[in-house]
Short mmCIF file of C-alpha atoms in Angstrom, two decimals:
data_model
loop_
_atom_site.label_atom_id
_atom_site.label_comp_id
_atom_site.label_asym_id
_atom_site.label_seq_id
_atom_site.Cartn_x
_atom_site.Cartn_y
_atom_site.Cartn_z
CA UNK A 1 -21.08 -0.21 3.57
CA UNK A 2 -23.62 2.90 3.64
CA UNK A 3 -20.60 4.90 5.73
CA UNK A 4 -18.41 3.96 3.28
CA UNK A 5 -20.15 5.03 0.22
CA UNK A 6 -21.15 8.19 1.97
CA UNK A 7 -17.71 8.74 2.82
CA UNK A 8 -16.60 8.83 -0.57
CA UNK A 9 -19.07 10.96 -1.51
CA UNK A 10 -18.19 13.53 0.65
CA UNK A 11 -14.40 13.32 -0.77
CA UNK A 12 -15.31 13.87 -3.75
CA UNK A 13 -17.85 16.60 -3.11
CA UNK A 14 -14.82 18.36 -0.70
CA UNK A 15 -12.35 17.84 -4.13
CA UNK A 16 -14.64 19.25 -6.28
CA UNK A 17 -15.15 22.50 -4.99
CA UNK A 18 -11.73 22.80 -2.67
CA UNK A 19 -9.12 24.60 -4.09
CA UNK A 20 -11.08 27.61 -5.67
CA UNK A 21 -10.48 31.12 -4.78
CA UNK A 22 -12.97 33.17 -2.40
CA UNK A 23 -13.50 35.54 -5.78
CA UNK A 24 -14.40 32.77 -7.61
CA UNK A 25 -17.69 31.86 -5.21
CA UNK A 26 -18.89 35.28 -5.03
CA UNK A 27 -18.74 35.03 -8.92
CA UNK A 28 -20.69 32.03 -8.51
CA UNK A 29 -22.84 33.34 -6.25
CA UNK A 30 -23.80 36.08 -8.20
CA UNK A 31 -24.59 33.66 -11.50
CA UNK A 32 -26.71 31.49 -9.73
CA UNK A 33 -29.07 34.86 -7.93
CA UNK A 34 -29.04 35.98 -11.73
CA UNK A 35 -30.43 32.90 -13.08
CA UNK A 36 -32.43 32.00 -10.38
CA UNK A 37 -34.42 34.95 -11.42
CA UNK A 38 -34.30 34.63 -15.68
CA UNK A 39 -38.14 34.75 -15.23
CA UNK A 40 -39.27 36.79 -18.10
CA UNK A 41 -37.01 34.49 -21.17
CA UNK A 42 -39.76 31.69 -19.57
CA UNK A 43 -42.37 33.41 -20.38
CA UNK A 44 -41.86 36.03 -22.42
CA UNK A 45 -43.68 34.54 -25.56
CA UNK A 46 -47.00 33.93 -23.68
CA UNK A 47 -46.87 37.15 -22.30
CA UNK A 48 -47.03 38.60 -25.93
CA UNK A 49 -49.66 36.29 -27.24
CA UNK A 50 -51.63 35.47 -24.24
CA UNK A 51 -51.37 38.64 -22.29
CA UNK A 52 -50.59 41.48 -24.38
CA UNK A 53 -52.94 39.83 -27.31
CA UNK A 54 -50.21 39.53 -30.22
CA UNK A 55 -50.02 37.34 -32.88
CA UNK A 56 -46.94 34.41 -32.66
CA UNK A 57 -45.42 36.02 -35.81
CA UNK A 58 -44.87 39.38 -33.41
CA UNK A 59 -43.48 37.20 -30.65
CA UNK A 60 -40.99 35.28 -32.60
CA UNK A 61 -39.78 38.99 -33.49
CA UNK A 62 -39.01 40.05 -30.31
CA UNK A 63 -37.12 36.72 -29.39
CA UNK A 64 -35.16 37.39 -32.76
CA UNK A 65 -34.63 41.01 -31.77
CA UNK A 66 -33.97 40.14 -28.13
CA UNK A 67 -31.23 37.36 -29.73
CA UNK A 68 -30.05 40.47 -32.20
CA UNK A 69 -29.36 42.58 -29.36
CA UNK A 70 -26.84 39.63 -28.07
CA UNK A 71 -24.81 39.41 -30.81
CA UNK A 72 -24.38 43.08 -31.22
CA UNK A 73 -23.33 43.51 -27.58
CA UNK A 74 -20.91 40.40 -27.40
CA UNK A 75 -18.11 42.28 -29.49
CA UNK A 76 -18.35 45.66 -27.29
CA UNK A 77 -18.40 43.88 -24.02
CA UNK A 78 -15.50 42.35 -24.92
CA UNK A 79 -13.30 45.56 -25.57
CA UNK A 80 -15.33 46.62 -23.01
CA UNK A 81 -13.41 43.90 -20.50
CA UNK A 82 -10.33 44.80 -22.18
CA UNK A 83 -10.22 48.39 -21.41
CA UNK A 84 -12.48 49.47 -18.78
CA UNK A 85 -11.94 45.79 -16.59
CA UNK A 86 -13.83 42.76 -15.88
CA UNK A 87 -15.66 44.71 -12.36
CA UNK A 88 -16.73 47.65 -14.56
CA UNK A 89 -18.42 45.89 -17.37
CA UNK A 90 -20.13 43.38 -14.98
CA UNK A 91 -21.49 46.08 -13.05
CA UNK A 92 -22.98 48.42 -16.20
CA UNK A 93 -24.31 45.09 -17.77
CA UNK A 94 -25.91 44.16 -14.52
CA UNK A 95 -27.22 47.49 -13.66
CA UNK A 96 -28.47 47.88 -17.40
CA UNK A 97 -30.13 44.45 -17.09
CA UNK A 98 -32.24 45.25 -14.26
CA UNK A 99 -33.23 48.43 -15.66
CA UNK A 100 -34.19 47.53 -19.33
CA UNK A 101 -35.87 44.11 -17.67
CA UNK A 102 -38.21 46.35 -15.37
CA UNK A 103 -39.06 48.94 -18.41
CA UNK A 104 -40.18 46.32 -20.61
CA UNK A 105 -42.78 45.17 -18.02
CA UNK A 106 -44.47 48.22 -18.50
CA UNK A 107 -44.20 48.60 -22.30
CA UNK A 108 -47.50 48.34 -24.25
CA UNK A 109 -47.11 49.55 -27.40
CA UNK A 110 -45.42 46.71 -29.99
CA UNK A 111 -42.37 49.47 -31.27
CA UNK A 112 -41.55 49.84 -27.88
CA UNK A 113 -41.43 46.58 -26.32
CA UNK A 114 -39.30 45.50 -29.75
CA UNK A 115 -37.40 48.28 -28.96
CA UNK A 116 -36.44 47.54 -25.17
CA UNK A 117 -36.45 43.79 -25.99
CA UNK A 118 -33.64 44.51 -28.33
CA UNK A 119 -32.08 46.78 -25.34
CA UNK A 120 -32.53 43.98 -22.74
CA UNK A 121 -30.71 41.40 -25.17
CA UNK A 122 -27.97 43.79 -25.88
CA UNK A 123 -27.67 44.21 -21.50
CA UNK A 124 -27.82 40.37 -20.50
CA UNK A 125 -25.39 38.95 -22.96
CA UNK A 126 -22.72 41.84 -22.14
CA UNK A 127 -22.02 40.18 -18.61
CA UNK A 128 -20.59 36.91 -20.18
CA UNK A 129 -17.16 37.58 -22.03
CA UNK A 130 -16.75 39.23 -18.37
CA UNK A 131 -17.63 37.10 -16.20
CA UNK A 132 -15.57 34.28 -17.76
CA UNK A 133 -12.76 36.39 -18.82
CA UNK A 134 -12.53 37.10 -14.74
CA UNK A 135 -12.73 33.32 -14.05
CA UNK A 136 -9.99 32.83 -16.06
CA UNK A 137 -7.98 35.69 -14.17
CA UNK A 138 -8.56 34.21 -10.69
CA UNK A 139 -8.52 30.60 -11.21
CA UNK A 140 -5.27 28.63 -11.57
CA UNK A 141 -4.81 27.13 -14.83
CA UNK A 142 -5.07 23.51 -13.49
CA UNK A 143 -8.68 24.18 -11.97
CA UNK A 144 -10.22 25.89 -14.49
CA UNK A 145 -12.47 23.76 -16.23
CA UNK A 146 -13.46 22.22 -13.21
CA UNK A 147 -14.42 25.91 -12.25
CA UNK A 148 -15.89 26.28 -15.55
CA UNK A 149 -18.12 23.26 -15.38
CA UNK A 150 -19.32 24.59 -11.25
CA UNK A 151 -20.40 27.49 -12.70
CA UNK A 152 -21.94 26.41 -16.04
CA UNK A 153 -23.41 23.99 -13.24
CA UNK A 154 -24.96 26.90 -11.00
CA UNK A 155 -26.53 28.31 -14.50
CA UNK A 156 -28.45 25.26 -15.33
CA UNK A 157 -29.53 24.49 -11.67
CA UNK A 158 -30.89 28.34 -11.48
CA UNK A 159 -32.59 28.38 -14.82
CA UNK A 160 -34.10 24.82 -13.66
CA UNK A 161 -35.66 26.46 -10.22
CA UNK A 162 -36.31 29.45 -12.30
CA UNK A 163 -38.75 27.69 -14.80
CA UNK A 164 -40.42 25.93 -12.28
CA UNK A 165 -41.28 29.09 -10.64
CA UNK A 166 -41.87 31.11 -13.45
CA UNK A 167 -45.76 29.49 -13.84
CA UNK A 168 -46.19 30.50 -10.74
CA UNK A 169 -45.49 33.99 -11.01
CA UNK A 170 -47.53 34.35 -14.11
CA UNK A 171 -50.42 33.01 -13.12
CA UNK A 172 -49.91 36.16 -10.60
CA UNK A 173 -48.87 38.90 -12.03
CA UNK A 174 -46.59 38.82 -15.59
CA UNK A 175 -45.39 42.07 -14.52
CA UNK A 176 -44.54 40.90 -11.03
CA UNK A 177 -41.79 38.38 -12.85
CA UNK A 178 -39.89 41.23 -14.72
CA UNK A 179 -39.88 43.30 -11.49
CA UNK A 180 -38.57 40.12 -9.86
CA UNK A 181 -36.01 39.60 -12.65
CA UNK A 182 -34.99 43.20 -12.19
CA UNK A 183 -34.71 43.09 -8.78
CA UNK A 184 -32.42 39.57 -8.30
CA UNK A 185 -30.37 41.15 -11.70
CA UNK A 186 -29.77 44.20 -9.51
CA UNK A 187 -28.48 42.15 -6.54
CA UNK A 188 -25.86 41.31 -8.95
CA UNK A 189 -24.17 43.79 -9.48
CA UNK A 190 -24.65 44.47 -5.41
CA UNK A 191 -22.58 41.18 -5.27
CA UNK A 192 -20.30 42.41 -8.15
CA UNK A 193 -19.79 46.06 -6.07
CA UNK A 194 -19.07 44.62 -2.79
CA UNK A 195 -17.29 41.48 -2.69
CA UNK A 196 -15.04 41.65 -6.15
CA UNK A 197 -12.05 43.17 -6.98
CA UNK A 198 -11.07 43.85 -10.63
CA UNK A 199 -9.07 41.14 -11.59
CA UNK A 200 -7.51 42.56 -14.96
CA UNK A 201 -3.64 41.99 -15.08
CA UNK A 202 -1.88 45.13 -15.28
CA UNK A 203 0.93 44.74 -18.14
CA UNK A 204 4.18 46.50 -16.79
CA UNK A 205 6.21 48.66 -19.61
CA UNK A 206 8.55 45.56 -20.44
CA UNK A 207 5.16 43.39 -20.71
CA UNK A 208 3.50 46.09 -23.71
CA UNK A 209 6.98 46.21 -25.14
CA UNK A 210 7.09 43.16 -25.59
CA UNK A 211 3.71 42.07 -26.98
CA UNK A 212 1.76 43.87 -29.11
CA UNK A 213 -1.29 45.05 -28.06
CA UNK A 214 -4.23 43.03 -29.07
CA UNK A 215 -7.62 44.70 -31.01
CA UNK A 216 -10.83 43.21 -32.99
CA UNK A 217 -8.34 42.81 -36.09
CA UNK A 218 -5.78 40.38 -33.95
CA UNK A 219 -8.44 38.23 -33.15
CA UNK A 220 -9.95 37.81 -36.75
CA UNK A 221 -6.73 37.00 -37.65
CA UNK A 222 -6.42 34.45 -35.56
CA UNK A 223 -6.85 31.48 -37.59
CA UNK A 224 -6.67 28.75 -35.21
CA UNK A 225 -9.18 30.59 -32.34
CA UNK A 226 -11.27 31.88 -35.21
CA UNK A 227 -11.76 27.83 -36.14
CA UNK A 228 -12.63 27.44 -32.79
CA UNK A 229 -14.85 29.96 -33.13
CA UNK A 230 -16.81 28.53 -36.63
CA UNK A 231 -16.69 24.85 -34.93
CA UNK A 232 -18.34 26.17 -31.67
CA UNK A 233 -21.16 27.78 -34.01
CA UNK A 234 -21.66 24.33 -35.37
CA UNK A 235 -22.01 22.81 -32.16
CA UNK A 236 -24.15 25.35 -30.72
CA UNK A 237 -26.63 25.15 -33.72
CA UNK A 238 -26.86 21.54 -33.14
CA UNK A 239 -27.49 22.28 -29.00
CA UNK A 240 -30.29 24.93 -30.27
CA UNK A 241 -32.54 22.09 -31.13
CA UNK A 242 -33.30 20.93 -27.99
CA UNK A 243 -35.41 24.19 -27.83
CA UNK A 244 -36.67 24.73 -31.03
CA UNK A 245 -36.47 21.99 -33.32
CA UNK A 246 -37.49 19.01 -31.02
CA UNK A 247 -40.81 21.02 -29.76
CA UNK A 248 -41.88 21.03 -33.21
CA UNK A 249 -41.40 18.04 -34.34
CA UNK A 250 -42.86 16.20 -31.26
CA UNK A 251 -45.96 18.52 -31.81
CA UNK A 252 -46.26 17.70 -35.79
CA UNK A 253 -45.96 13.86 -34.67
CA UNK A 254 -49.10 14.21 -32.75
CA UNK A 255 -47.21 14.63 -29.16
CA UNK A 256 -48.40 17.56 -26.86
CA UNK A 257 -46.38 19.96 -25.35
CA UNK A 258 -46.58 18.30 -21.88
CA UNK A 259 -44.86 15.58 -23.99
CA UNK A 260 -42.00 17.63 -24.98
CA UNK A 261 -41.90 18.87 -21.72
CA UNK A 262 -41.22 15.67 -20.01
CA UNK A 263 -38.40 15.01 -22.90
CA UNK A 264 -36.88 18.11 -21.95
CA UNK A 265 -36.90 18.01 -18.40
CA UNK A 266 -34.64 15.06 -18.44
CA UNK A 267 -32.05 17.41 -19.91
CA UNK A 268 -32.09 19.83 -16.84
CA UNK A 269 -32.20 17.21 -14.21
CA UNK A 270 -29.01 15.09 -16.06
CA UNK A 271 -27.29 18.44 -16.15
CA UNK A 272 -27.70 18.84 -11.87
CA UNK A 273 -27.02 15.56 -11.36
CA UNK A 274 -23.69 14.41 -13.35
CA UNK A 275 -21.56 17.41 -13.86
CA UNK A 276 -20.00 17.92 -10.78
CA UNK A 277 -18.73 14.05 -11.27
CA UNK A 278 -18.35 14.02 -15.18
CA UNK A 279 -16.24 16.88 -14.48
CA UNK A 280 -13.81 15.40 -12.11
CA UNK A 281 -13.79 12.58 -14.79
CA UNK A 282 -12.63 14.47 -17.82
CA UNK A 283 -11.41 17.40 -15.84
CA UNK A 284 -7.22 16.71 -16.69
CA UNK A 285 -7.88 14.71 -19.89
CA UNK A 286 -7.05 15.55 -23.61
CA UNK A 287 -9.30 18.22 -24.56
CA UNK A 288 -9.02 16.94 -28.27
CA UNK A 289 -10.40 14.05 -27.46
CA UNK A 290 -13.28 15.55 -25.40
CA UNK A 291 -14.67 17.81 -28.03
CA UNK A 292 -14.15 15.61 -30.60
CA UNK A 293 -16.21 13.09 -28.21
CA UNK A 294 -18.93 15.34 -27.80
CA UNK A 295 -19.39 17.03 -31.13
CA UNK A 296 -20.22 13.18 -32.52
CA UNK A 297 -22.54 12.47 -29.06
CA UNK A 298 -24.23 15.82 -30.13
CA UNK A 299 -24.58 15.01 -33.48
CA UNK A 300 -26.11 11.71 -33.09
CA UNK A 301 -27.99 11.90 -30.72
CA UNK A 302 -29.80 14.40 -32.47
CA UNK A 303 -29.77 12.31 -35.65
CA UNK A 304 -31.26 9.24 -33.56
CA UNK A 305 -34.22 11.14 -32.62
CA UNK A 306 -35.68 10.50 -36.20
CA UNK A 307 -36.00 6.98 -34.94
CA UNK A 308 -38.09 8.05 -31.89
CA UNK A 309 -41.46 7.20 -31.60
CA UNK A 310 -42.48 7.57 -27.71
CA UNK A 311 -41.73 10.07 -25.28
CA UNK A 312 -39.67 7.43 -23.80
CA UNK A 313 -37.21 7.25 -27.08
CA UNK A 314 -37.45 10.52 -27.33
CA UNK A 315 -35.87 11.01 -23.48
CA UNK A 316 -33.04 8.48 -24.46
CA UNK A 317 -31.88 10.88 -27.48
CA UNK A 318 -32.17 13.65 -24.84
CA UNK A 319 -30.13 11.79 -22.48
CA UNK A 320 -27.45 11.12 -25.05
CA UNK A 321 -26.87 14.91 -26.43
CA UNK A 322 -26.91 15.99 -22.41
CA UNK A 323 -23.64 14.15 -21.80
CA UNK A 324 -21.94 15.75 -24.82
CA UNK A 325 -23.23 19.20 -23.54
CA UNK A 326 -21.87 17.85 -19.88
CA UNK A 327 -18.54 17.70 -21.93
CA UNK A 328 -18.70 19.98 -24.50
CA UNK A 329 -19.37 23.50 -22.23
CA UNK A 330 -16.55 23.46 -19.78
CA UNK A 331 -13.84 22.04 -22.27
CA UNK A 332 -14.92 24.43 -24.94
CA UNK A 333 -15.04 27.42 -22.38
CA UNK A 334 -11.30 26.28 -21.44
CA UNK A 335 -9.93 25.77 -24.31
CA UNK A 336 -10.89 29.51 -25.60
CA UNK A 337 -8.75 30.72 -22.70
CA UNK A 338 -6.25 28.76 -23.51
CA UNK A 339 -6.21 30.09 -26.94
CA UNK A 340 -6.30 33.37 -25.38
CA UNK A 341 -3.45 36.55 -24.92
CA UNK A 342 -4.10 37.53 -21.24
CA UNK A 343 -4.55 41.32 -21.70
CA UNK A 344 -7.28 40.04 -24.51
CA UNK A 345 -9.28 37.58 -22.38
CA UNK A 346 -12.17 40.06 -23.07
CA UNK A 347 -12.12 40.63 -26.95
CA UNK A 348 -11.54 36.73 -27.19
CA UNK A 349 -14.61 35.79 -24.67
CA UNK A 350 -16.65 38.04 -26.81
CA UNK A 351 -15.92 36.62 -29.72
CA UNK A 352 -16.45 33.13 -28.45
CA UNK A 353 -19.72 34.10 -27.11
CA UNK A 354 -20.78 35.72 -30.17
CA UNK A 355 -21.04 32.60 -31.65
CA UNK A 356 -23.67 31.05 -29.63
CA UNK A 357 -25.60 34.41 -30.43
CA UNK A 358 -25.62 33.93 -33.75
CA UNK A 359 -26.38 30.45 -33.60
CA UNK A 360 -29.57 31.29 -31.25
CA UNK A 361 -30.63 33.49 -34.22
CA UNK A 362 -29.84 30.63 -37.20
CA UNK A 363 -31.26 27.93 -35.50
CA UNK A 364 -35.09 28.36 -35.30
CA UNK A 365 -34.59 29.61 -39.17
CA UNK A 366 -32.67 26.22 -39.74
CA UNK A 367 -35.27 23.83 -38.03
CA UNK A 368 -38.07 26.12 -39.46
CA UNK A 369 -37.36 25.81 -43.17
CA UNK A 370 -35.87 22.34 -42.89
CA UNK A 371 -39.07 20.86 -40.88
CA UNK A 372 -41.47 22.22 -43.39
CA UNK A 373 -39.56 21.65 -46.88
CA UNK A 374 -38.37 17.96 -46.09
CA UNK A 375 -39.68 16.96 -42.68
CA UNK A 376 -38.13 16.46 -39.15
CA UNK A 377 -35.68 13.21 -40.24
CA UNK A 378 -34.10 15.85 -42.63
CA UNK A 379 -33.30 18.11 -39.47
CA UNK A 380 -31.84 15.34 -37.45
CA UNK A 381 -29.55 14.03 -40.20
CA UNK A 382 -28.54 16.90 -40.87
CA UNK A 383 -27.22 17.53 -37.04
CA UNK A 384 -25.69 14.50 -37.72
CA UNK A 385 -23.73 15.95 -40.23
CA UNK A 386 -22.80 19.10 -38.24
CA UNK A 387 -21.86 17.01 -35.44
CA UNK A 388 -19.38 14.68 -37.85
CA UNK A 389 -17.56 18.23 -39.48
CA UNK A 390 -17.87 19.53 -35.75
CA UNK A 391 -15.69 16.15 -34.58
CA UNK A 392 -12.76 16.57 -37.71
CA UNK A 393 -12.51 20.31 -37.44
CA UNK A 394 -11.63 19.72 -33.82
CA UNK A 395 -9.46 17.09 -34.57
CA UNK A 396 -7.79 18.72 -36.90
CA UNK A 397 -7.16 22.35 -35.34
CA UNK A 398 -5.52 20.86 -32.54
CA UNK A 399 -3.29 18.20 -33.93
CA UNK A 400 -0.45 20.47 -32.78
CA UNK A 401 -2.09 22.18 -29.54
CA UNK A 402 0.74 22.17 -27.13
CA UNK A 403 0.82 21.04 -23.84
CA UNK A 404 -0.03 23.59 -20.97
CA UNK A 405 2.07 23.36 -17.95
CA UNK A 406 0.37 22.84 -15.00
CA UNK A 407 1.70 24.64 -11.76
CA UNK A 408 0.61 22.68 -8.77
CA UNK A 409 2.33 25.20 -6.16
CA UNK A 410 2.88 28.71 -7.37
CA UNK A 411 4.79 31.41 -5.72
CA UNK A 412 2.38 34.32 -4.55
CA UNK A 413 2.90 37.93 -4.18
CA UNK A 414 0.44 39.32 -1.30
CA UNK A 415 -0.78 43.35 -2.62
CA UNK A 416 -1.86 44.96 0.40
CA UNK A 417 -3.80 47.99 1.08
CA UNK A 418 -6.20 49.45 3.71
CA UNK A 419 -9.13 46.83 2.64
CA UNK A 420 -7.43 43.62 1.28
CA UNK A 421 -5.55 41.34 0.08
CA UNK A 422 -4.94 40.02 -3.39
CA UNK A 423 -2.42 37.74 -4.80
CA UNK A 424 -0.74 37.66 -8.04
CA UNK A 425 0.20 34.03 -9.13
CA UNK A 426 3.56 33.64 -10.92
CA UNK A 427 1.74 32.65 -13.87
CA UNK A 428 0.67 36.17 -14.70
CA UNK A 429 3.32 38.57 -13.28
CA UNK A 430 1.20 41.45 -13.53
CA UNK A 431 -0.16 43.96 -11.12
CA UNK A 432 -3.60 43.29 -9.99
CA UNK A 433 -6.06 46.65 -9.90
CA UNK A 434 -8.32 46.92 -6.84
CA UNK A 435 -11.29 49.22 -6.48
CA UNK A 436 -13.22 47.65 -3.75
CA UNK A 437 -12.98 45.91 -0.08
CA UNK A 438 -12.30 42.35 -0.68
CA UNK A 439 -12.33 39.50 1.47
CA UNK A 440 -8.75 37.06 1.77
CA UNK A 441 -8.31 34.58 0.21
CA UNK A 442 -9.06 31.55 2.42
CA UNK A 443 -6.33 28.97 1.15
CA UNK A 444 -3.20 27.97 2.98
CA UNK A 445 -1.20 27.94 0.53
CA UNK A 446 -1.75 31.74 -0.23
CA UNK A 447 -1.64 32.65 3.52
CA UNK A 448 1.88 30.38 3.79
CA UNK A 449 3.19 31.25 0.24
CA UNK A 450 6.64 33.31 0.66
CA UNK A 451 6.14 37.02 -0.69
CA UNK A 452 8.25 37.89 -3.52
CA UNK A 453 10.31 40.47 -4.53
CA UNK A 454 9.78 43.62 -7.18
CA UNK A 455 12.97 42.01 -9.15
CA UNK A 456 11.28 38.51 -8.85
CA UNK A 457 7.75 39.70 -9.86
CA UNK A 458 9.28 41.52 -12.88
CA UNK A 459 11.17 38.56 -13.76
CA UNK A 460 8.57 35.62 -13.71
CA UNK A 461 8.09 34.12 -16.69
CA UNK A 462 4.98 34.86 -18.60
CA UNK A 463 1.65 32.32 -19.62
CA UNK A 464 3.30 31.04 -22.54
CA UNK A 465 2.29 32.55 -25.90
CA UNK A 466 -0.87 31.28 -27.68
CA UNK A 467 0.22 28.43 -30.92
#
């Protein structure tokens, strides 16, 4: 019986990560290094009051500035992606990252660490609408929230190792984690330089002539994505609890922080542990249905933490809002670039991420002034509430989402140069740019798949047009 159950589990370890493109796990490589090092988010608000000496009303600034500096950069990375490619942007994000990250270590004076805090916001978040605008280009249509989930997977499991280590480091040396930041952020973009190609589809003339280009404006005018958009700010401000809201109110209820830490924990570990196998679950069901699942999970299981009165209760509400996260990121994540023109992956990631920027800056005002005017149970009803108008605005936007056709075998196109190899799946029939050396791709069905003519590139039929 023991062979038995370990055989399974190897099948469905071997299906859950078979399939994906080589690009794909240097990608993932390269978000797991950078989270594996997110030392100085840890930390950064005893550094300022414990360290540096400065009062908690100073540190909540920088966090606010740091989360400022996100939401101004999501919007320009995006064009960013659009214009200048996925590689590029990754690369000046990166390389800005480590940069800004190791300044701010030696900043003393409180203008300039606002200042560089606000810089080192606007650097990290400018990596994301790339980074999943380039999953999108390299993964199959079929895969891609199971490659979305791996990867939202790798994040979690490096900021868990991460945290661990970052009490560590500071009892050392708080400088020694932003060096350490910088230095893992830099190896990055090494990653990024060496072993990815751009992966922007190149529109032929026919292609532009026939779709309009897409700016800022096209977006906004989007009315279905930009719903998406306000519903995924919902969630998120419901999510942003877990961090700030729920600390407090364990702390005015007389818990200590080693409390809330224990209630927390149980998020991380739940995280590691079920979404590989969640994913493979939900991974080719009705997305509808999935969000509208998790948006109510998320919602309530907030709102049932104003019933909690041990650390134990208060785990079980944490447990219950971790599966709808589980559910909620991958699906979410998908469905944007579903919603999404190819040649404006970039401006439409941005936007998307821009979301859960702002919401990182509303929340701790939300659970703040909701906490002290009319106490915790307020906060969680409210959630609640968010999670209920999260679950119909779901529902509703995508009564009439269409069906996307999934291409189990798809005809490939092998570009060749000096260095490598890249194919170009039918489902974008666009020429792929290439900048650096680039390993094969190491699937059969690429090395087998019949090369196809100029005429039969130009002639492949499109991803079909957004509803």
């Amino acid at each position: 019986m023991p062979y038995a159950v370990t055989g399974r589990v190897r099948r469905a370890v071997s299906e859950s990560v078979s399939g994906l493109p080589r690009a794909f796990w240097w990608l993932w490589t390269s978000t797991l290094i950078n989270r594996l090092g997110a030392f100085v988010a840890t930390f950064m608000a005893l550094y300022l009051t414990l360290e540096r000496g400065y009062s908690a009303s100073y540190a909540g600034l920088v966090a606010a500035l740091h989360g400022l500096g996100g939401v101004v950069s999501s919007l320009g990375a995006g064009v960013m992606t659009d214009r200048l490619g996925r590689r590029p942007t990754l690369l000046i994000a990166q390389a800005s990252t480590a940069v800004s990250v190791a300044v701010l270590g030696f900043m003393e004076h409180p203008v300039a660490i606002a200042g560089v805090a606000l810089l080192v916001g606007m650097a990290s978040n400018a990596s994301r609408p790339a980074v999943q605008a380039m999953m999108a280009d390299i993964v199959r249509p079929e895969d891609r929230v199971r490659a979305f989930s791996l990867n939202y997977w790798a994040i979690n499991l490096g900021f868990a190792v991460s945290s661990a280590g970052a009490g560590f480091i500071a009892s050392y040396s708080y400088r020694a984690g932003f060096l350490i930041e910088a230095a893992m952020t830099m190896a990055c973009a090494i990653v990024v330089f060496a072993k990815l190609p751009e992966s922007r589809p190149v529109r032929t003339a026919l292609e532009k002539a026939a779709e309009p280009a897409v700016g800022m404006g096209t977006v906004l005018k989007d009315g279905r994505f930009m719903g998406v958009v306000g519903l995924s700010f919902l969630v998120a401000l419901i999510f942003q609890q877990g961090s700030v809201g729920l600390p407090v109110a364990m702390g005015e209820a007389g818990f200590a922080p080693s409390d809330y830490g224990i209630a927390i924990a149980v998020n991380g570990v739940l995280i590691v542990a079920l979404q590989i196998p969640v994913t493979r679950f939900i991974e080719h069901r009705d997305p509808r249905r999935l969000l509208v699942i998790s948006s109510v999970l998320a919602g309530y299981g907030f709102g049932l933490t104003a019933f909690a009165g041990s650390v134990g209760a208060f785990a079980m509400t944490v447990c219950v809002w971790t599966l709808a996260e589980i559910v909620n990121a991958p699906t979410q994540t998908g469905l944007v670039v579903r919603l999404s023109p190819t040649h404006g992956r970039g401006r439409y990631q941005g936007m998307y991420t821009m979301s859960w920027s702002v919401a990182a800056l509303v929340a701790p005002l939300m659970s703040g002034f909701t906490i002290d005017r009319f106490g915790a149970e307020w906060l969680w009803g409210t959630c609640a509430v968010l999670g209920t108008v999260a679950a119909l605005g779901y529902w509703g936007l995508m009564r009439a989402l269409p069906e996307e056709p999934v291409r189990k075998e798809e005809p490939t196109r092998m570009k060749e140069s000096a260095h490598m190899e890249e194919p170009v799946r039918k489902e974008e029939p666009a020429r792929v740019q290439t900048g650096v050396p680039a390993p094969a791709v190491a699937v059969e069905a690429v090395a087998s798949a019949p090369s196809l003519t100029a005429e039969a590139v130009a002639s492949a039929p499109s991803v079909p047009a957004r509803p």
